[in-house]
PDB file of C-alpha atoms in Angstrom:
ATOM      1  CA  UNK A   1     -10.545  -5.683   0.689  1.00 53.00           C
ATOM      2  CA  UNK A   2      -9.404  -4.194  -2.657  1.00 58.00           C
ATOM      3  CA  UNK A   3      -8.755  -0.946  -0.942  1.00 60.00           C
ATOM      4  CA  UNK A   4      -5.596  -2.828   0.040  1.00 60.00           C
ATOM      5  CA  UNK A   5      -4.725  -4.018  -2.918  1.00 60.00           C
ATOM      6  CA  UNK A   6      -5.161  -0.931  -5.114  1.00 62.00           C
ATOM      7  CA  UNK A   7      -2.153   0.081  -7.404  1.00 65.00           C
ATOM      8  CA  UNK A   8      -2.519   3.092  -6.311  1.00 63.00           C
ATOM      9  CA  UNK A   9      -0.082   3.052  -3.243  1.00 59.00           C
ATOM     10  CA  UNK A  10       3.465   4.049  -3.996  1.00 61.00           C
ATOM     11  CA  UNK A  11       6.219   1.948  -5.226  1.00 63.00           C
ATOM     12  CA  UNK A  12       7.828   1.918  -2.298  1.00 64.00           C
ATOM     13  CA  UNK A  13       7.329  -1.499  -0.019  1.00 63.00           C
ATOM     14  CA  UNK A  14       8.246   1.007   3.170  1.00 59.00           C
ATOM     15  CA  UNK A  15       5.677   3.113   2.138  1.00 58.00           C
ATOM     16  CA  UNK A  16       2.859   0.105   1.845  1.00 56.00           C
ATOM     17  CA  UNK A  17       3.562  -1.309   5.025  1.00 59.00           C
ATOM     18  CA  UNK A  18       3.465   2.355   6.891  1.00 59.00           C
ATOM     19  CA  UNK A  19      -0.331   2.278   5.309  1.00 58.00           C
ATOM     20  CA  UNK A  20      -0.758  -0.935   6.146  1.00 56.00           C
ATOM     21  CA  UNK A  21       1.084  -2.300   8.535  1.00 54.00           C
TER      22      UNK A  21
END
């Protein structure tokens, strides 16, 4: 669950929802 929410992930909101979608 964290794994999702890790700060990790680029800045970019595109970016997130290409990882996560």
């Amino acid at each position: 669950m964290a794994y999702r929410c890790i700060p990790v992930l680029p800045p970019r909101r595109q970016d997130r929802q290409a990882l996560y979608p």
